[in-house]
Amino acid sequence: MNLVETKPGFDLTLDGRALLSHRPEAPCIFAGKGKERMDMYRGNFDIEDYVVERIPLTHAEVVGDRILLSDHPGQAPRLALTVDGNGLRFEALDASINRLWLRIPAIADETVWGGGEQMSYFDMRGRRFPLWTSEPGVGRDPTSEITFQANKARAGGDYFNTNYPQPTYLSSQRYALHVETTAYSVFDFRNNDFHEIEIWAIPDQIELFAADSFAEIVTALSTRFGRQPPLPEWIYNGAIIGLKDGENSFSRLAVYREAGVRISGLWCEDWVGLRNTSFGARLFWDWQANEARYPGLRQKIAELNDDGIRFLGYVNPYLCVDGPLFKIAEAEGYFATDGEGRTALVDFGEFDCGVIDFTNPAASEWFAEEIIGKRMLDYGLSGWMADFGEYLPIDVHLANSVDAKLMHNQWPTLWAEVNAKAVAGRGKSGDALFFMRAGFTGVQKHCPLLWGGDQSVDFSRHDGLVTVICGALSSGLVGNAYHHSDIGGYTSLFGNVRTPELLMRWAEMAAFTPVMRSHEGNRPRDNLQIDQEAEVLEHFARMTRIYVHLAPYLKTLSEAAASTGLPVQRPLFLQYQDDRATYTIQDSYLYGADMLVAPVWQAAQTRREVYLPKGDNWIHVWTGRAYGGGETVEIDAPLGHPPVFYRAESAHAALFKGINTI
Amino acid sequence: MNLVETKPGFDLTLDGRALLSHRPEAPCIFAGKGKERMDMYRGNFDIEDYVVERIPLTHAEVVGDRILLSDHPGQAPRLALTVDGNGLRFEALDASINRLWLRIPAIADETVWGGGEQMSYFDMRGRRFPLWTSEPGVGRDPTSEITFQANKARAGGDYFNTNYPQPTYLSSQRYALHVETTAYSVFDFRNNDFHEIEIWAIPDQIELFAADSFAEIVTALSTRFGRQPPLPEWIYNGAIIGLKDGENSFSRLAVYREAGVRISGLWCEDWVGLRNTSFGARLFWDWQANEARYPGLRQKIAELNDDGIRFLGYVNPYLCVDGPLFKIAEAEGYFATDGEGRTALVDFGEFDCGVIDFTNPAASEWFAEEIIGKRMLDYGLSGWMADFGEYLPIDVHLANSVDAKLMHNQWPTLWAEVNAKAVAGRGKSGDALFFMRAGFTGVQKHCPLLWGGDQSVDFSRHDGLVTVICGALSSGLVGNAYHHSDIGGYTSLFGNVRTPELLMRWAEMAAFTPVMRSHEGNRPRDNLQIDQEAEVLEHFARMTRIYVHLAPYLKTLSEAAASTGLPVQRPLFLQYQDDRATYTIQDSYLYGADMLVAPVWQAAQTRREVYLPKGDNWIHVWTGRAYGGGETVEIDAPLGHPPVFYRAESAHAALFKGINTI
């Protein structure tokens, strides 16, 4: 990064791009003080800031690589910036500052992406994005009936709510900017001539990444944040079937097999047993096999393995007070406390839990070894949903003495690390597969697979099938190569239930993602299940065969992810950066470089429009018809035949052509 | 006001109260810059501010009565304050400042009231109140189904939305504070140790009023803002009956008379004729009698007058493009323009209107003389609803060249003044009675009667019957002696319709207010009308007889209002300032000093609790039973017998006792 003093003022440039430009009359940094109000209701946050001061730091003095910023000439500097390679380090000289606002030059015709895993808007321009890990909300659209209903329990959410935020963005100006902080922050892309970054702390630094191609920048980001191991070999055997039906899960799995479903795993989140509440059955949050619900489970796992099917379970970072593990953890002091030394209890709906304090190395080690190591991996689990991570209460006291408000965003990464260490400790990296919905900076290094969270069981714009694409594409740009989702969605509330069409449309998208996995949803009995309707089961079976058929191609994508950090699901612009028409597309994606997938994401559609990028010819997999790039085509898309194309020039063309025979 | 320099810093005190206290480490004034986004949708505003700078003016220099404030010692002063009697004048020395925040010392155990006419919260402590005249909203509660539905057209509103805001509050610390500005402002009473006042401009001044008693402060405020003429004599004849049924209105009025209803006026808002739209019939916005809809109207008005019944109409400050008056006004250049000299047109739902520019003296004079004078008063009208006033679009250009954003809040006052001048010009002050829902500072001087706006036809907490009490009490404290409401409410949307119970409960409250007036509502045919059900009509008739019975007492209240500015409907604390239990009561009121009225404001209630203030004995009007003060009593309250008490010691006790014989 290049620092140029302009007297008065300065410019910071990177490869010719002005990334910070300061003049006394147009300062790029404001410092101040705020008092936040933050209320958490079961992972949903109500946050408001009272900005007491917001002072433009108009006066800059450049001394070597260091910039001292103050209100006015002659006033004591409040902030020091130091250029450090492609980073800019921040140092508060006025300890009372707890808010910082940076303005990054922007142009009107600029697109920005990223922000972690964004579920509503892939192109972030024109909107403001708070970056704070939380429940994503139900419906995520305050104008919708479902969100209105959910908001009565403060659970409705909005477009920016996500389990996995990250203060990193990529600009069409061919650079990326990352803010190294765990504090609450906001990316505000609503202005024409600048982007504003708000941080509720003095960040460690901002880091800049510039290159001629978007792909190089994505590679650089994945190098910075860490890459995932390749997909495990067993995953290529088919779909992971999610069933939570106790012993019945095995007989139901047999139905899937008999129907020709290709299966890589059986995932039973109820492997720990159930708890009955007035809301219905919940899992028993004590992380060890419940042989009352799953008699002879180890034998059954072994038998599944003989058939090439792995067994997966469930875990989260809490322990319920009435489970045996709670007593052990409490005796050792492994829980976050309430400030008076007592275990902080969190109400999860008719049962209380302690929060394992992952800032205590002994607690992390215990959880990794005693729970994940001994009770899960050694027991025979090959993977699990590593649920939650976004709920750290902001008022608990932690072993490292850092304010929980500053640890909140980091919690998903710590949680991922505990899981990854447990897996590595058993030598199972790249074989045991856990998947998380929560994330933050650094989760990339530890979490081998994201899952898109708890979509509603519908086609809604802000919480349905289509949001999963947005989640995959945004998280993929910041270093998460692998993304997948619950086939059919998860959240069924206020009478919203799955239709056969939804299940089928979701399955036919999932066939073109790194991992296919089904889920019975939050209310299995109220909702259609894949094995309940012959047409749905048959469709699903065919999709798993397509997935398996594409395994050789998917393996090359997994290898590419390991070597370049490019995600398996890619936004069109990542491969076609000179075609601006691709920049804001969020309802279709490239599956690797050679396939273009345009899922049908609305109900009752049998055709859809698809933009085909300029510079390649595209073959429609179901008809073999060739299309020139650079145009929008309208394609027949009956159930079972979603719009999927491949590059005519692809080395895998023969494989792709074979899809139509399945 | 007393200015004391504390070196560094200063205190401003009034009668021993610290009303501004400044220290470098605890500044009382912040100055800055903001960029607002304001969108109007038919009188509903979506407003957001981007605060670019908020700078504590830490350094104060006192020179005589003048205080110069700057960021730091040695910096150029940004703001000058000058003590001027009990006012503090503001002068910007830095022309770029367009935001100001003041902190007024507060204590935890303090109550604040006022803010103009507030419909949801009488005690404003703990909440934030933007002060901007607008539609109040439908339901006014984002958690309610009706507001959710209304918000689809951005019309739902919230607790702070009101037709009549005013930046004036009264504190239990026995002082009032008024901000003299027409800019958008905010009273923020959420903090324990200070109140924060935000103003989107440099205000002219703040004015302070202190006294030992609340009554003296209210008198001072009414002196400052202007008092209303006494109620007209004819009003004591009974209720104003609102009918908008063309010729049928007269035959329907006869039904009321035959049922024993005491009548002072017939109010026909459709006197101007109708326009058919897809929403249903709307008034034709061209302000002159429509003799097609009301044949022989002058003859009928004369006949009504013979019977002691006045005729009232309707007017608002717009003219529709397809009416004859529009052409005249446009030819004379009386309309606000679009900045290119063309008449600015406002869409009111399938018809466009011009906005009379009341900053043009010729336009105001024309409207007062040609419309209200000749076409209304000379025609025979004795009163009217002077509707609207809160809709001035913020993007029009006005004759006085002031930004419409600064004129928006002032518009209701200008509109009131046009009406008042027209009335005064005909020598009809104190006889012709117009009523307004919109207001702002200064409306008191011109508007003889407030009406509480468009409540929903229900018992809801934030838009039903009970909100009218809050509106009367808050507006009464800042100098509006007379308040009344549409009996039965107005807004019927999304299936919400009047019940007989609602009509009756509303009428039995209205009997104990300065004016009884009925309204058919926005959807007359979908809603129960008083004359459609015998029980309702009989109940209404009795209530009008009670109203007339109390006329001698009401006259004394009207005289007291003229001499002291005390409102007819008074919060309990105004008469019982040593009884803190009265401070937050907003569902009962004193009708003058001697009666306590506690309307039943919820459905299906036949009893309610009533707090009786300490220091008097209270007689329940229906049973004659006496109660000591200082306690909450639970009282039977069947339909027709709302909880009403009178002071045992009242000079009017005999009159009050007679109510029970009606």
mmCIF file of N, CA, C and O in Angstrom, chain B residues 452-488:
data_model
loop_
_atom_site.group_PDB
_atom_site.id
_atom_site.type_symbol
_atom_site.label_atom_id
_atom_site.label_comp_id
_atom_site.label_asym_id
_atom_site.label_seq_id
_atom_site.Cartn_x
_atom_site.Cartn_y
_atom_site.Cartn_z
ATOM 1 N N GLY B 452 -59.696 15.266 17.878
ATOM 2 C CA GLY B 452 -58.605 14.307 18.098
ATOM 3 C C GLY B 452 -58.157 13.506 16.898
ATOM 4 O O GLY B 452 -57.318 12.621 17.032
ATOM 5 N N GLY B 453 -58.696 13.800 15.718
ATOM 6 C CA GLY B 453 -58.249 13.088 14.522
ATOM 7 C C GLY B 453 -59.038 11.825 14.285
ATOM 8 O O GLY B 453 -60.139 11.655 14.820
ATOM 9 N N ASP B 454 -58.438 10.954 13.521
ATOM 10 C CA ASP B 454 -59.160 9.814 12.940
ATOM 11 C C ASP B 454 -58.916 8.519 13.691
ATOM 12 O O ASP B 454 -58.275 7.598 13.180
ATOM 13 N N GLN B 455 -59.456 8.387 14.896
ATOM 14 C CA GLN B 455 -59.280 7.117 15.610
ATOM 15 C C GLN B 455 -59.876 5.953 14.820
ATOM 16 O O GLN B 455 -60.820 6.117 14.049
ATOM 17 N N SER B 456 -59.351 4.787 15.101
ATOM 18 C CA SER B 456 -59.979 3.558 14.606
ATOM 19 C C SER B 456 -61.289 3.333 15.357
ATOM 20 O O SER B 456 -61.459 3.787 16.492
ATOM 21 N N VAL B 457 -62.205 2.649 14.713
ATOM 22 C CA VAL B 457 -63.516 2.399 15.325
ATOM 23 C C VAL B 457 -63.427 1.203 16.279
ATOM 24 O O VAL B 457 -64.084 0.181 16.101
ATOM 25 N N ASP B 458 -62.586 1.374 17.303
ATOM 26 C CA ASP B 458 -62.394 0.245 18.217
ATOM 27 C C ASP B 458 -61.892 0.718 19.579
ATOM 28 O O ASP B 458 -61.771 1.915 19.842
ATOM 29 N N PHE B 459 -61.632 -0.265 20.417
ATOM 30 C CA PHE B 459 -61.151 0.016 21.772
ATOM 31 C C PHE B 459 -59.625 -0.166 21.869
ATOM 32 O O PHE B 459 -59.113 -0.380 22.959
ATOM 33 N N SER B 460 -58.926 -0.096 20.766
ATOM 34 C CA SER B 460 -57.504 -0.436 20.814
ATOM 35 C C SER B 460 -56.701 0.582 21.617
ATOM 36 O O SER B 460 -57.047 1.761 21.699
ATOM 37 N N ARG B 461 -55.630 0.110 22.194
ATOM 38 C CA ARG B 461 -54.817 0.917 23.103
ATOM 39 C C ARG B 461 -54.196 2.131 22.417
ATOM 40 O O ARG B 461 -54.055 3.191 23.024
ATOM 41 N N HIS B 462 -53.802 1.976 21.145
ATOM 42 C CA HIS B 462 -53.054 3.064 20.505
ATOM 43 C C HIS B 462 -53.821 3.802 19.422
ATOM 44 O O HIS B 462 -53.278 4.718 18.803
ATOM 45 N N ASP B 463 -55.061 3.384 19.150
ATOM 46 C CA ASP B 463 -55.815 4.120 18.132
ATOM 47 C C ASP B 463 -57.309 4.111 18.413
ATOM 48 O O ASP B 463 -58.102 4.438 17.534
ATOM 49 N N GLY B 464 -57.672 3.755 19.617
ATOM 50 C CA GLY B 464 -59.092 3.675 19.940
ATOM 51 C C GLY B 464 -59.524 4.794 20.872
ATOM 52 O O GLY B 464 -58.840 5.805 21.026
ATOM 53 N N LEU B 465 -60.665 4.564 21.489
ATOM 54 C CA LEU B 465 -61.301 5.554 22.364
ATOM 55 C C LEU B 465 -60.335 6.176 23.366
ATOM 56 O O LEU B 465 -60.297 7.403 23.538
ATOM 57 N N VAL B 466 -59.517 5.348 24.008
ATOM 58 C CA VAL B 466 -58.699 5.845 25.122
ATOM 59 C C VAL B 466 -57.665 6.873 24.662
ATOM 60 O O VAL B 466 -57.243 7.729 25.442
ATOM 61 N N THR B 467 -57.271 6.812 23.392
ATOM 62 C CA THR B 467 -56.236 7.742 22.911
ATOM 63 C C THR B 467 -56.753 9.182 22.896
ATOM 64 O O THR B 467 -55.959 10.123 22.961
ATOM 65 N N VAL B 468 -58.060 9.339 22.804
ATOM 66 C CA VAL B 468 -58.644 10.679 22.787
ATOM 67 C C VAL B 468 -58.390 11.398 24.111
ATOM 68 O O VAL B 468 -58.156 12.607 24.150
ATOM 69 N N ILE B 469 -58.406 10.645 25.196
ATOM 70 C CA ILE B 469 -58.143 11.251 26.508
ATOM 71 C C ILE B 469 -56.709 11.767 26.547
ATOM 72 O O ILE B 469 -56.443 12.900 26.947
ATOM 73 N N CYS B 470 -55.782 10.924 26.086
ATOM 74 C CA CYS B 470 -54.370 11.314 26.054
ATOM 75 C C CYS B 470 -54.193 12.585 25.214
ATOM 76 O O CYS B 470 -53.465 13.506 25.594
ATOM 77 N N GLY B 471 -54.883 12.631 24.080
ATOM 78 C CA GLY B 471 -54.794 13.805 23.207
ATOM 79 C C GLY B 471 -55.315 15.059 23.880
ATOM 80 O O GLY B 471 -54.707 16.135 23.791
ATOM 81 N N ALA B 472 -56.432 14.935 24.586
ATOM 82 C CA ALA B 472 -57.002 16.097 25.265
ATOM 83 C C ALA B 472 -56.087 16.588 26.384
ATOM 84 O O ALA B 472 -55.855 17.786 26.533
ATOM 85 N N LEU B 473 -55.528 15.645 27.147
ATOM 86 C CA LEU B 473 -54.730 16.043 28.308
ATOM 87 C C LEU B 473 -53.393 16.651 27.899
ATOM 88 O O LEU B 473 -52.961 17.662 28.462
ATOM 89 N N SER B 474 -52.735 16.046 26.906
ATOM 90 C CA SER B 474 -51.429 16.574 26.504
ATOM 91 C C SER B 474 -51.583 17.922 25.820
ATOM 92 O O SER B 474 -50.869 18.881 26.131
ATOM 93 N N SER B 475 -52.537 18.027 24.902
ATOM 94 C CA SER B 475 -52.705 19.296 24.207
ATOM 95 C C SER B 475 -53.209 20.378 25.155
ATOM 96 O O SER B 475 -52.876 21.558 24.999
ATOM 97 N N GLY B 476 -53.990 19.972 26.152
ATOM 98 C CA GLY B 476 -54.509 20.936 27.118
ATOM 99 C C GLY B 476 -53.411 21.597 27.931
ATOM 100 O O GLY B 476 -53.516 22.766 28.305
ATOM 101 N N LEU B 477 -52.345 20.863 28.184
ATOM 102 C CA LEU B 477 -51.256 21.429 28.991
ATOM 103 C C LEU B 477 -50.504 22.529 28.250
ATOM 104 O O LEU B 477 -49.883 23.379 28.872
ATOM 105 N N VAL B 478 -50.517 22.478 26.920
ATOM 106 C CA VAL B 478 -49.766 23.484 26.164
ATOM 107 C C VAL B 478 -50.693 24.528 25.548
ATOM 108 O O VAL B 478 -50.362 25.151 24.549
ATOM 109 N N GLY B 479 -51.858 24.729 26.176
ATOM 110 C CA GLY B 479 -52.635 25.904 25.811
ATOM 111 C C GLY B 479 -53.859 25.677 24.943
ATOM 112 O O GLY B 479 -54.429 26.638 24.438
ATOM 113 N N ASN B 480 -54.279 24.439 24.775
ATOM 114 C CA ASN B 480 -55.490 24.168 23.997
ATOM 115 C C ASN B 480 -56.602 23.780 24.965
ATOM 116 O O ASN B 480 -56.660 22.653 25.440
ATOM 117 N N ALA B 481 -57.499 24.721 25.236
ATOM 118 C CA ALA B 481 -58.501 24.502 26.278
ATOM 119 C C ALA B 481 -59.605 23.554 25.840
ATOM 120 O O ALA B 481 -60.265 22.941 26.668
ATOM 121 N N TYR B 482 -59.791 23.423 24.522
ATOM 122 C CA TYR B 482 -60.965 22.683 24.029
ATOM 123 C C TYR B 482 -60.572 21.533 23.110
ATOM 124 O O TYR B 482 -59.865 21.727 22.122
ATOM 125 N N HIS B 483 -61.077 20.389 23.425
ATOM 126 C CA HIS B 483 -60.758 19.173 22.676
ATOM 127 C C HIS B 483 -62.028 18.358 22.545
ATOM 128 O O HIS B 483 -62.880 18.376 23.427
ATOM 129 N N HIS B 484 -62.176 17.666 21.444
ATOM 130 C CA HIS B 484 -63.297 16.739 21.324
ATOM 131 C C HIS B 484 -62.933 15.704 20.255
ATOM 132 O O HIS B 484 -61.827 15.736 19.691
ATOM 133 N N SER B 485 -63.843 14.779 19.988
ATOM 134 C CA SER B 485 -63.493 13.699 19.058
ATOM 135 C C SER B 485 -64.737 13.208 18.328
ATOM 136 O O SER B 485 -65.867 13.551 18.688
ATOM 137 N N ASP B 486 -64.483 12.420 17.288
ATOM 138 C CA ASP B 486 -65.575 11.785 16.544
ATOM 139 C C ASP B 486 -66.196 10.705 17.423
ATOM 140 O O ASP B 486 -65.534 9.704 17.729
ATOM 141 N N ILE B 487 -67.467 10.878 17.776
ATOM 142 C CA ILE B 487 -68.102 9.843 18.604
ATOM 143 C C ILE B 487 -68.211 8.549 17.790
ATOM 144 O O ILE B 487 -68.789 8.535 16.713
ATOM 145 N N GLY B 488 -67.593 7.493 18.296
ATOM 146 C CA GLY B 488 -67.574 6.212 17.590
ATOM 147 C C GLY B 488 -66.333 5.999 16.754
ATOM 148 O O GLY B 488 -66.160 4.953 16.141
#
